[in-house]
PDB file of C-alpha atoms in Angstrom:
ATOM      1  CA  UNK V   1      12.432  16.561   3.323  1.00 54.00           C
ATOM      2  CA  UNK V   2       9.462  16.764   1.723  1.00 80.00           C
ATOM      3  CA  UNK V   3       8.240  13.261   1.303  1.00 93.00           C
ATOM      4  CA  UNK V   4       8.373  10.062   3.856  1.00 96.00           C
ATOM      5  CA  UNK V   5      11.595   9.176   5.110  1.00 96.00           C
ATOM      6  CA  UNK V   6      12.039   5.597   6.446  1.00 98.00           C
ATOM      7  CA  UNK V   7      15.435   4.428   7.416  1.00 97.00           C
ATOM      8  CA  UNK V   8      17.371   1.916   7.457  1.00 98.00           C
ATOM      9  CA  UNK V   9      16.809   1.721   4.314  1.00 97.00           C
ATOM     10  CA  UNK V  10      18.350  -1.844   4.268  1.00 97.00           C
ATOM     11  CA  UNK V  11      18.559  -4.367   7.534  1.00 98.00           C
ATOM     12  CA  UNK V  12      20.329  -7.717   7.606  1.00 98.00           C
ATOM     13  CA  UNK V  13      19.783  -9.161  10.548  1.00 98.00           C
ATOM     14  CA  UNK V  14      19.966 -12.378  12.476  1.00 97.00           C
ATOM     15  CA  UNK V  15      17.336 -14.848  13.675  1.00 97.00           C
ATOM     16  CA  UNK V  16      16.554 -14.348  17.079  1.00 98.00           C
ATOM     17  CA  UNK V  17      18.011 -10.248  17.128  1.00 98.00           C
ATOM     18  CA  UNK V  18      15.874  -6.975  17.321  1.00 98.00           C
ATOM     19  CA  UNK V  19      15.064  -4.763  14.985  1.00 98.00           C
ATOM     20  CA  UNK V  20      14.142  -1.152  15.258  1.00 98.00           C
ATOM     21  CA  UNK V  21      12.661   0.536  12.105  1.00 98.00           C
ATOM     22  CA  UNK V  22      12.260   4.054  11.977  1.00 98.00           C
ATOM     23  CA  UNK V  23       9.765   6.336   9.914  1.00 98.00           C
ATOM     24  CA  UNK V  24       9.426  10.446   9.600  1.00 96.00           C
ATOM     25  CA  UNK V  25       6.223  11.261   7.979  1.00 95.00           C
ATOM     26  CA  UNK V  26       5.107  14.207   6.153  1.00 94.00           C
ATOM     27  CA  UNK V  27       5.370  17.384   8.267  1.00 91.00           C
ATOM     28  CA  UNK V  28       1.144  18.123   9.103  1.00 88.00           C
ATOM     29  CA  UNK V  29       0.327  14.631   8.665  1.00 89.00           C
ATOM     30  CA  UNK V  30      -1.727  13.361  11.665  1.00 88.00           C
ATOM     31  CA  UNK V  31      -2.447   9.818  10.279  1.00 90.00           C
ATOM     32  CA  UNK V  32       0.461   7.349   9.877  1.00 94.00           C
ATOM     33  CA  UNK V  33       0.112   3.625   9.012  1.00 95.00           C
ATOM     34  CA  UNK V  34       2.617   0.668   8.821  1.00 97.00           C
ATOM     35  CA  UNK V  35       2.062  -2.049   5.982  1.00 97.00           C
ATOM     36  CA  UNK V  36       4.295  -4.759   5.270  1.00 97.00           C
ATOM     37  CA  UNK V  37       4.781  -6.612   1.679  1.00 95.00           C
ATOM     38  CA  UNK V  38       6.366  -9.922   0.944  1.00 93.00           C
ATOM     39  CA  UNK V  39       7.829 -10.231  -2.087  1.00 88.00           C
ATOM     40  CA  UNK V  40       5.737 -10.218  -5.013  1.00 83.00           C
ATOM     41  CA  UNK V  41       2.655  -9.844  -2.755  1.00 85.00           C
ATOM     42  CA  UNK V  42       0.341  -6.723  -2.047  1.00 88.00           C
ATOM     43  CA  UNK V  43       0.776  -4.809   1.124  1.00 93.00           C
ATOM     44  CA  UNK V  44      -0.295  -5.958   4.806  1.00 95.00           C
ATOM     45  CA  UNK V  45      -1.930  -3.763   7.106  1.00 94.00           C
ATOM     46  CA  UNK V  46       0.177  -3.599  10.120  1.00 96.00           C
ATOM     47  CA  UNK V  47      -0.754  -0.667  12.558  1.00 95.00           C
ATOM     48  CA  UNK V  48      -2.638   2.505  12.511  1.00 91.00           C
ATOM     49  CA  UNK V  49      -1.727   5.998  14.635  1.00 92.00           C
ATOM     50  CA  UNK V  50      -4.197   8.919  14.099  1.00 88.00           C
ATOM     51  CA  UNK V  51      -3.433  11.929  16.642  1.00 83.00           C
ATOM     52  CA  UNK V  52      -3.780  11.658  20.448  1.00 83.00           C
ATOM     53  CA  UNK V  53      -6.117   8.616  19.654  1.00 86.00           C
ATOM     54  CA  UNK V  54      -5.455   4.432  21.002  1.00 88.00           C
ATOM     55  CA  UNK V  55      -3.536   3.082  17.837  1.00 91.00           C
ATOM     56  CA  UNK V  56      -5.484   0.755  15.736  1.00 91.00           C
ATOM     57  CA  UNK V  57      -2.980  -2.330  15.992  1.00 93.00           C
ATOM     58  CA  UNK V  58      -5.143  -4.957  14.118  1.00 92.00           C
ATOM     59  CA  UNK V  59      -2.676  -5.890  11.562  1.00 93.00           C
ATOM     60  CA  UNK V  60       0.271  -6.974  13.868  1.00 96.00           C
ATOM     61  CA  UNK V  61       1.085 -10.603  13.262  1.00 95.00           C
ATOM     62  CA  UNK V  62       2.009 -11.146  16.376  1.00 96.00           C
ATOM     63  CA  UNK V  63       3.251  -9.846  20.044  1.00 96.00           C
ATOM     64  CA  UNK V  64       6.722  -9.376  18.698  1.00 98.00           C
ATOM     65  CA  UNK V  65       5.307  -6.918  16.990  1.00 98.00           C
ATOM     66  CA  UNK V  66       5.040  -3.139  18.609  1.00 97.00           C
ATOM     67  CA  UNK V  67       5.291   0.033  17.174  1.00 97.00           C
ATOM     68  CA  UNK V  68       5.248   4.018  18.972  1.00 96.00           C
ATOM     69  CA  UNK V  69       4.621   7.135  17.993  1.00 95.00           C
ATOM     70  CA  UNK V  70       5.710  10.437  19.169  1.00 85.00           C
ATOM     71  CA  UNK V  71       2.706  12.856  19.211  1.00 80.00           C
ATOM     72  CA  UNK V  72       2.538  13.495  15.352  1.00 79.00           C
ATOM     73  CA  UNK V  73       5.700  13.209  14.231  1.00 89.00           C
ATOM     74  CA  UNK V  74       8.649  10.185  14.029  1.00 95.00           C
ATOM     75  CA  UNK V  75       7.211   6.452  14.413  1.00 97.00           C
ATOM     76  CA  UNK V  76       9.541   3.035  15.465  1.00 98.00           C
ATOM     77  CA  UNK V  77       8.176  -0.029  14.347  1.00 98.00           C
ATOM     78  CA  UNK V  78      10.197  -2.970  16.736  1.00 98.00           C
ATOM     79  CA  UNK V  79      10.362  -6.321  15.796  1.00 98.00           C
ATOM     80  CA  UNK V  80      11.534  -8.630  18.865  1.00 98.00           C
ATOM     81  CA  UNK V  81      13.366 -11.937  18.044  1.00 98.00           C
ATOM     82  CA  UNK V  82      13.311 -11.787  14.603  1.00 98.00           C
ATOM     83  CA  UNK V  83      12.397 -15.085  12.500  1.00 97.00           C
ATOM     84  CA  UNK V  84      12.933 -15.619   8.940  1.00 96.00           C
ATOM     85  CA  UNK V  85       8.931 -15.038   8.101  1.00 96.00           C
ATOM     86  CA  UNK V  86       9.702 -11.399   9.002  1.00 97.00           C
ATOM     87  CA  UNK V  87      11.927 -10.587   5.965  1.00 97.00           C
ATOM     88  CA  UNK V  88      10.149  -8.174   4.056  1.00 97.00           C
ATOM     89  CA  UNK V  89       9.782  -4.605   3.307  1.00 97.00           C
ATOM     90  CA  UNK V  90       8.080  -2.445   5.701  1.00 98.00           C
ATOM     91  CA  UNK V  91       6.479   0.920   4.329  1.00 98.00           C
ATOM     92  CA  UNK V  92       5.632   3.388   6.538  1.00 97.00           C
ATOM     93  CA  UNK V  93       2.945   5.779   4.804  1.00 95.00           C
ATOM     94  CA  UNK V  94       1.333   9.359   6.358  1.00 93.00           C
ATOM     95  CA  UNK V  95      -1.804  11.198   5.206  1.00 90.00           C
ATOM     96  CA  UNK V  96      -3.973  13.913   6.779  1.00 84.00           C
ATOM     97  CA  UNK V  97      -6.048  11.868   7.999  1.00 71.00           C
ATOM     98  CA  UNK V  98      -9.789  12.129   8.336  1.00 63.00           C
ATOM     99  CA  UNK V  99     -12.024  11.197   5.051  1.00 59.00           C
ATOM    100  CA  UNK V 100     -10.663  13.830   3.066  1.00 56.00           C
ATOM    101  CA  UNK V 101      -8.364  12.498   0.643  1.00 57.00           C
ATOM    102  CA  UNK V 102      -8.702   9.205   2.903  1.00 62.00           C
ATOM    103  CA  UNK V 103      -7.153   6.667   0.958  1.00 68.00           C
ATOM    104  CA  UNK V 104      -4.636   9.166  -0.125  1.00 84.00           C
ATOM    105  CA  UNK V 105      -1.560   7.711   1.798  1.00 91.00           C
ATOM    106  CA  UNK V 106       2.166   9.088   1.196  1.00 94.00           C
ATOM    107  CA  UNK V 107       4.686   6.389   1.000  1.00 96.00           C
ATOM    108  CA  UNK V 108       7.960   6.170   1.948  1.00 97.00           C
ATOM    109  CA  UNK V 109      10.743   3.947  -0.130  1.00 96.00           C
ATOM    110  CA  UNK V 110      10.264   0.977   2.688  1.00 97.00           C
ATOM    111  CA  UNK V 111      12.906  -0.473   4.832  1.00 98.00           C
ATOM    112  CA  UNK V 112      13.913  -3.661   3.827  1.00 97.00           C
ATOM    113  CA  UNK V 113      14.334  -6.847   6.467  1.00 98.00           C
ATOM    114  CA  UNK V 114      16.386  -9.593   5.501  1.00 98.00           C
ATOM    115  CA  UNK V 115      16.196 -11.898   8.510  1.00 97.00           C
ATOM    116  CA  UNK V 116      19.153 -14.955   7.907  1.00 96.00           C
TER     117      UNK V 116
ATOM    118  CA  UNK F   1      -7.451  -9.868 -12.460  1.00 42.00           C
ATOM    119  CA  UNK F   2      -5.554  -9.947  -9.586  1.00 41.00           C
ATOM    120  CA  UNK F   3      -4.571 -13.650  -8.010  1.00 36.00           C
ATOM    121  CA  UNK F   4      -3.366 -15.400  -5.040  1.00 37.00           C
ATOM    122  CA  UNK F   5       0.195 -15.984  -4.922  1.00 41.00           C
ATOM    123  CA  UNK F   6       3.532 -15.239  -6.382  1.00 52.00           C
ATOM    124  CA  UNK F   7       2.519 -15.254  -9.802  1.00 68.00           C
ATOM    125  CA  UNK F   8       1.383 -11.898 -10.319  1.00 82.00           C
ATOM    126  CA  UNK F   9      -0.829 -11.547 -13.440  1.00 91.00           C
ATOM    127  CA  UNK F  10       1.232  -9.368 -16.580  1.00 93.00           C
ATOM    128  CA  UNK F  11      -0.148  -7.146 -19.045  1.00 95.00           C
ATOM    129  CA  UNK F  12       1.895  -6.077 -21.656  1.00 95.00           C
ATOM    130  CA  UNK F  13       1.524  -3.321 -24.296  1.00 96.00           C
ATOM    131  CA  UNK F  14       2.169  -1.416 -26.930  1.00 96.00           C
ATOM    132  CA  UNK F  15       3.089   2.947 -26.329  1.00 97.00           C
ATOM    133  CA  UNK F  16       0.355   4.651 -27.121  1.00 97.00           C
ATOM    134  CA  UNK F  17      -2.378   1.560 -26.786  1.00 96.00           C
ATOM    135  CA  UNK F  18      -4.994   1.922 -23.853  1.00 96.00           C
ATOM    136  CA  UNK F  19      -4.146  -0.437 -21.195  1.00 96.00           C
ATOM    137  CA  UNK F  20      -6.981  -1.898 -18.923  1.00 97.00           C
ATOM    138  CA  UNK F  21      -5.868  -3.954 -15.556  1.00 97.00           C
ATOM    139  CA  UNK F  22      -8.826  -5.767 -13.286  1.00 95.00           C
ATOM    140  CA  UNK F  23      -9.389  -6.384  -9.647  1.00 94.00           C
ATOM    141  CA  UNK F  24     -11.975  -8.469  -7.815  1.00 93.00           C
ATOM    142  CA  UNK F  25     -12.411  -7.193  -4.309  1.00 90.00           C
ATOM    143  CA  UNK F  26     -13.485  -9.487  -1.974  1.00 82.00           C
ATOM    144  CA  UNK F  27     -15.907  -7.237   1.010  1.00 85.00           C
ATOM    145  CA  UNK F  28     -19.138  -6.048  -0.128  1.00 84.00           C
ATOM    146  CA  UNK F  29     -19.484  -3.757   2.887  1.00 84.00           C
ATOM    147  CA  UNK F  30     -16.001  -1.824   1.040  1.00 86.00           C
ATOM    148  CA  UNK F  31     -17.270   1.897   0.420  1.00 85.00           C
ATOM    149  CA  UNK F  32     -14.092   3.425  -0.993  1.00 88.00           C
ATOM    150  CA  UNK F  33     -11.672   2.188  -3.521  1.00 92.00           C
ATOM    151  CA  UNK F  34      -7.849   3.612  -4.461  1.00 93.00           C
ATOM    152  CA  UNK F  35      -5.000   2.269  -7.157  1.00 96.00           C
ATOM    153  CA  UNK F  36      -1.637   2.475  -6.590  1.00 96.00           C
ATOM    154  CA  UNK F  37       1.072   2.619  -8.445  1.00 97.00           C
ATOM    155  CA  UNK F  38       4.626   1.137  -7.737  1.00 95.00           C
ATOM    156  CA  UNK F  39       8.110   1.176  -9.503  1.00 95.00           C
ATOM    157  CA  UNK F  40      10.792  -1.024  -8.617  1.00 92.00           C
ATOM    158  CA  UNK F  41      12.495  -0.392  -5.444  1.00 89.00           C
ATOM    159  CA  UNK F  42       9.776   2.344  -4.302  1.00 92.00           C
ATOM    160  CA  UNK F  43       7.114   3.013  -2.050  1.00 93.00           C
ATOM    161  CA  UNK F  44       3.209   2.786  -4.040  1.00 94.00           C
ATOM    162  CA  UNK F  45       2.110   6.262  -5.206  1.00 95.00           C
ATOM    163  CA  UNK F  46      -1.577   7.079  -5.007  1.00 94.00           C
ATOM    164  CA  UNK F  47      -3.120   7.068  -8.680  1.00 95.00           C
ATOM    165  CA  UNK F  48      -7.001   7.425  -8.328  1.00 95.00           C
ATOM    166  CA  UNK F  49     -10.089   7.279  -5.947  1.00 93.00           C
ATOM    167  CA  UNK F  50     -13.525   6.032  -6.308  1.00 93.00           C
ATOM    168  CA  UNK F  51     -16.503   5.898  -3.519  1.00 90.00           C
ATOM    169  CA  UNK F  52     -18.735   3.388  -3.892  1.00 90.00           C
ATOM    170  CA  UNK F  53     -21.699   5.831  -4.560  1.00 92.00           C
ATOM    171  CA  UNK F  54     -20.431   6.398  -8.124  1.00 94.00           C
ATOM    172  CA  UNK F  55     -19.294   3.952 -10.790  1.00 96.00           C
ATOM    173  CA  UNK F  56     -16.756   5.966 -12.698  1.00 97.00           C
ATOM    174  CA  UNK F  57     -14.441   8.891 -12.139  1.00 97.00           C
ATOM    175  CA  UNK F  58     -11.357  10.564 -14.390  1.00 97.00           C
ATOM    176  CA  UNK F  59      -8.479  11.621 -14.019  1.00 94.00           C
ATOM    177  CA  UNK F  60      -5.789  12.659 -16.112  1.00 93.00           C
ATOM    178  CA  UNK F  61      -5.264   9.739 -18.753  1.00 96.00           C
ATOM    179  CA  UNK F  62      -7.123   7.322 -15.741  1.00 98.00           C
ATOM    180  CA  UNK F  63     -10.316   6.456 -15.386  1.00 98.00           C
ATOM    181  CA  UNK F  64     -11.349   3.534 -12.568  1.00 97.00           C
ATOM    182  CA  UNK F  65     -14.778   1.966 -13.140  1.00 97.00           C
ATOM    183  CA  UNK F  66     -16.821   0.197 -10.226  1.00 96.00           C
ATOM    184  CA  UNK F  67     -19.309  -2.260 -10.888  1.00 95.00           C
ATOM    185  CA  UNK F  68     -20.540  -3.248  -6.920  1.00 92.00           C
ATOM    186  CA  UNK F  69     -22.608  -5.644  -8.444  1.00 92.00           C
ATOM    187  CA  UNK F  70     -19.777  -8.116  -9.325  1.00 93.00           C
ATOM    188  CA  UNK F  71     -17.167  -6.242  -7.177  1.00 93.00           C
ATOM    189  CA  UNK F  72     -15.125  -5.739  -9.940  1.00 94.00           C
ATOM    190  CA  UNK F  73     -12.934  -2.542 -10.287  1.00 95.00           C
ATOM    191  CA  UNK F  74     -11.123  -1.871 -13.374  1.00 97.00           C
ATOM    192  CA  UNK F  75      -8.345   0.892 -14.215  1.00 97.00           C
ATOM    193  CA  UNK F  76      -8.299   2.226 -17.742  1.00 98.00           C
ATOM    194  CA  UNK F  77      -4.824   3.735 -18.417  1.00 98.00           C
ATOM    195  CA  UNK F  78      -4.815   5.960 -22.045  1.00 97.00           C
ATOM    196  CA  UNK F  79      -2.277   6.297 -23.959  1.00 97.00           C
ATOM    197  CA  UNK F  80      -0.055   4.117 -21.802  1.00 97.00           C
ATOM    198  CA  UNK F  81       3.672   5.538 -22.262  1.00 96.00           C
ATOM    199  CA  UNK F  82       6.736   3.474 -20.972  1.00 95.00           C
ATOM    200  CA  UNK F  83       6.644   5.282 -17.927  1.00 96.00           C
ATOM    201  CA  UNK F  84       3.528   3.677 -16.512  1.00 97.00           C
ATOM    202  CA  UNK F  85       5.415   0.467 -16.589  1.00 97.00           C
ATOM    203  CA  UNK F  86       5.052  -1.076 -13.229  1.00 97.00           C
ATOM    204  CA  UNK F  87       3.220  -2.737 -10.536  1.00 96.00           C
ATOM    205  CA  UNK F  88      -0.227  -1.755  -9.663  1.00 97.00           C
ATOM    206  CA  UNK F  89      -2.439  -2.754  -6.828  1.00 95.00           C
ATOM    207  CA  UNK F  90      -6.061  -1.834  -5.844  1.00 94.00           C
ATOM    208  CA  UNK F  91      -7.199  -1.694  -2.230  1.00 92.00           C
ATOM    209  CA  UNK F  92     -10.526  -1.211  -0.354  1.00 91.00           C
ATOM    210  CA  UNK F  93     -11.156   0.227   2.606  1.00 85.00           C
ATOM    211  CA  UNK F  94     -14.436  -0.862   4.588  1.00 71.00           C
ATOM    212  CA  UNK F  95     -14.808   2.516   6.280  1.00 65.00           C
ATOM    213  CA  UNK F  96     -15.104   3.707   9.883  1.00 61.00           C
ATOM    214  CA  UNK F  97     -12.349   5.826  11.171  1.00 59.00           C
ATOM    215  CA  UNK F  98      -9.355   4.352  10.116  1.00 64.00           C
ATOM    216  CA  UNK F  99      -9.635   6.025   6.223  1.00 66.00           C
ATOM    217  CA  UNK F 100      -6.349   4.691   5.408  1.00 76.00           C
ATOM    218  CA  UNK F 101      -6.410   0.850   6.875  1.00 83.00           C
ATOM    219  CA  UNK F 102      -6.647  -0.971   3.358  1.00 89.00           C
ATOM    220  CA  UNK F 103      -6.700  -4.271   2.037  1.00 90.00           C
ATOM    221  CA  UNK F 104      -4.529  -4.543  -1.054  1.00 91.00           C
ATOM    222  CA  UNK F 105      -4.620  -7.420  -4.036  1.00 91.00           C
ATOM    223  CA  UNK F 106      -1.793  -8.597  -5.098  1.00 88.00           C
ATOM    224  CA  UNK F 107      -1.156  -6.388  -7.870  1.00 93.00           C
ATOM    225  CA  UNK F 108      -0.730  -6.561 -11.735  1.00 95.00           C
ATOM    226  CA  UNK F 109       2.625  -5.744 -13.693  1.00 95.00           C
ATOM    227  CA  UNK F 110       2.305  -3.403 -16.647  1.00 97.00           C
ATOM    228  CA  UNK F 111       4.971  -3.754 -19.201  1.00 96.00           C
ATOM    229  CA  UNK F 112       4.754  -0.803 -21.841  1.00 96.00           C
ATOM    230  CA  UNK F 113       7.336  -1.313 -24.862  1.00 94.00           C
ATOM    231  CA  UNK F 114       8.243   1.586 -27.105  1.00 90.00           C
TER     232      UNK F 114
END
């Protein structure tokens, strides 16, 4: 498609499981970034891909938190033994990267955790 | 202005009325400056950009004003149609190489009746 594609869209899980959240950005799109947003809150800066370069993992809460990327195309963002602080929806965004445009991000429609 | 918590501040308004909505940002070394727009159940779409080397720039019924002095940033919606009803956040970005590593507030819900 044309836009962001995140799936599941939707993810009940429970405490103590894995979760594997997928995200296909916009075809040409070298940068790719994972937030996170709580309800009624802004978004979290998770993690940061741009090209061939070392991600820019900053924003991960914690070392149950990892996230790959396959040259410039599909990302997975892993959560490992899920707790109930992790429910939220995770948005995957792309852009084209560089400072052209920079805060320009393309957002998927999130994938929402619901961690019982 | 935007706020700390689950209490998100509200602005409601009449079609056709100009609708401003506030945000104090918080790092004074923040050179670049984007609202975002979201709708129930979707991802934010990109609305407007300002660098911190100007202190106002238009778009299309939009205009986002930047006064580095107070760090205050301000989106001016005209015209504001039932459409634009929604939640909007602004976000900084300090620079460097990562372009698109923001800091969002914690957004401001427009409510537009007809």
């Amino acid at each position: 498609g044309a836009g962001v594609s995140q799936s599941p869209s939707n993810k009940v899980t429970e405490k103590g499981k894995d979760v594997e959240l997928r995200c296909d950005p916009i075809s040409g799109h070298t940068a790719l970034y994972w937030y996170r947003q709580r309800l009624g809150q802004g978004l979290e800066f998770l993690i940061y891909f741009q090209g061939n370069s070392a991600p820019d993992k900053s924003g991960l809460p914690s070392d149950r938190f990892s996230a790959e990327r396959t040259g410039e195309s599909v990302s997975t963002l892993t959560i490992q033994r899920t707790q109930q602080e992790d429910s939220a929806v995770y948005l995957c965004a792309s852009s084209l990267g560089g400072t052209s445009g920079a805060g320009e991000l393309f957002f998927g429609e999130g994938s929402r955790l619901t961690v019982l | 202005g935007e706020s700390v918590g689950l209490h998100l501040p509200t602005l409601s308004v009449q079609e056709g009325d100009n609708s401003i909505i506030n945000c104090a940002y918080s790092n004074s070394a923040s050179d670049y400056f984007i609202w975002y727009k979201q709708e129930s159940g979707k991802g934010p779409q990109f609305i407007i950009d300002i660098r911190s080397n100007m202190d106002k720039r238009q778009g299309q019924r939009v205009t986002v004003l930047l006064n580095k002095t107070v760090k205050h940033l301000s989106l001016q919606i005209a015209a504001t149609q039932p459409g634009d009803s929604a939640v909007y956040f602004c976000a900084e970005n300090a620079g460097g190489t990562s372009y698109g590593k923001l800091t969002f507030g914690q957004g401001t819900i427009l409510t537009v009746h007809p």
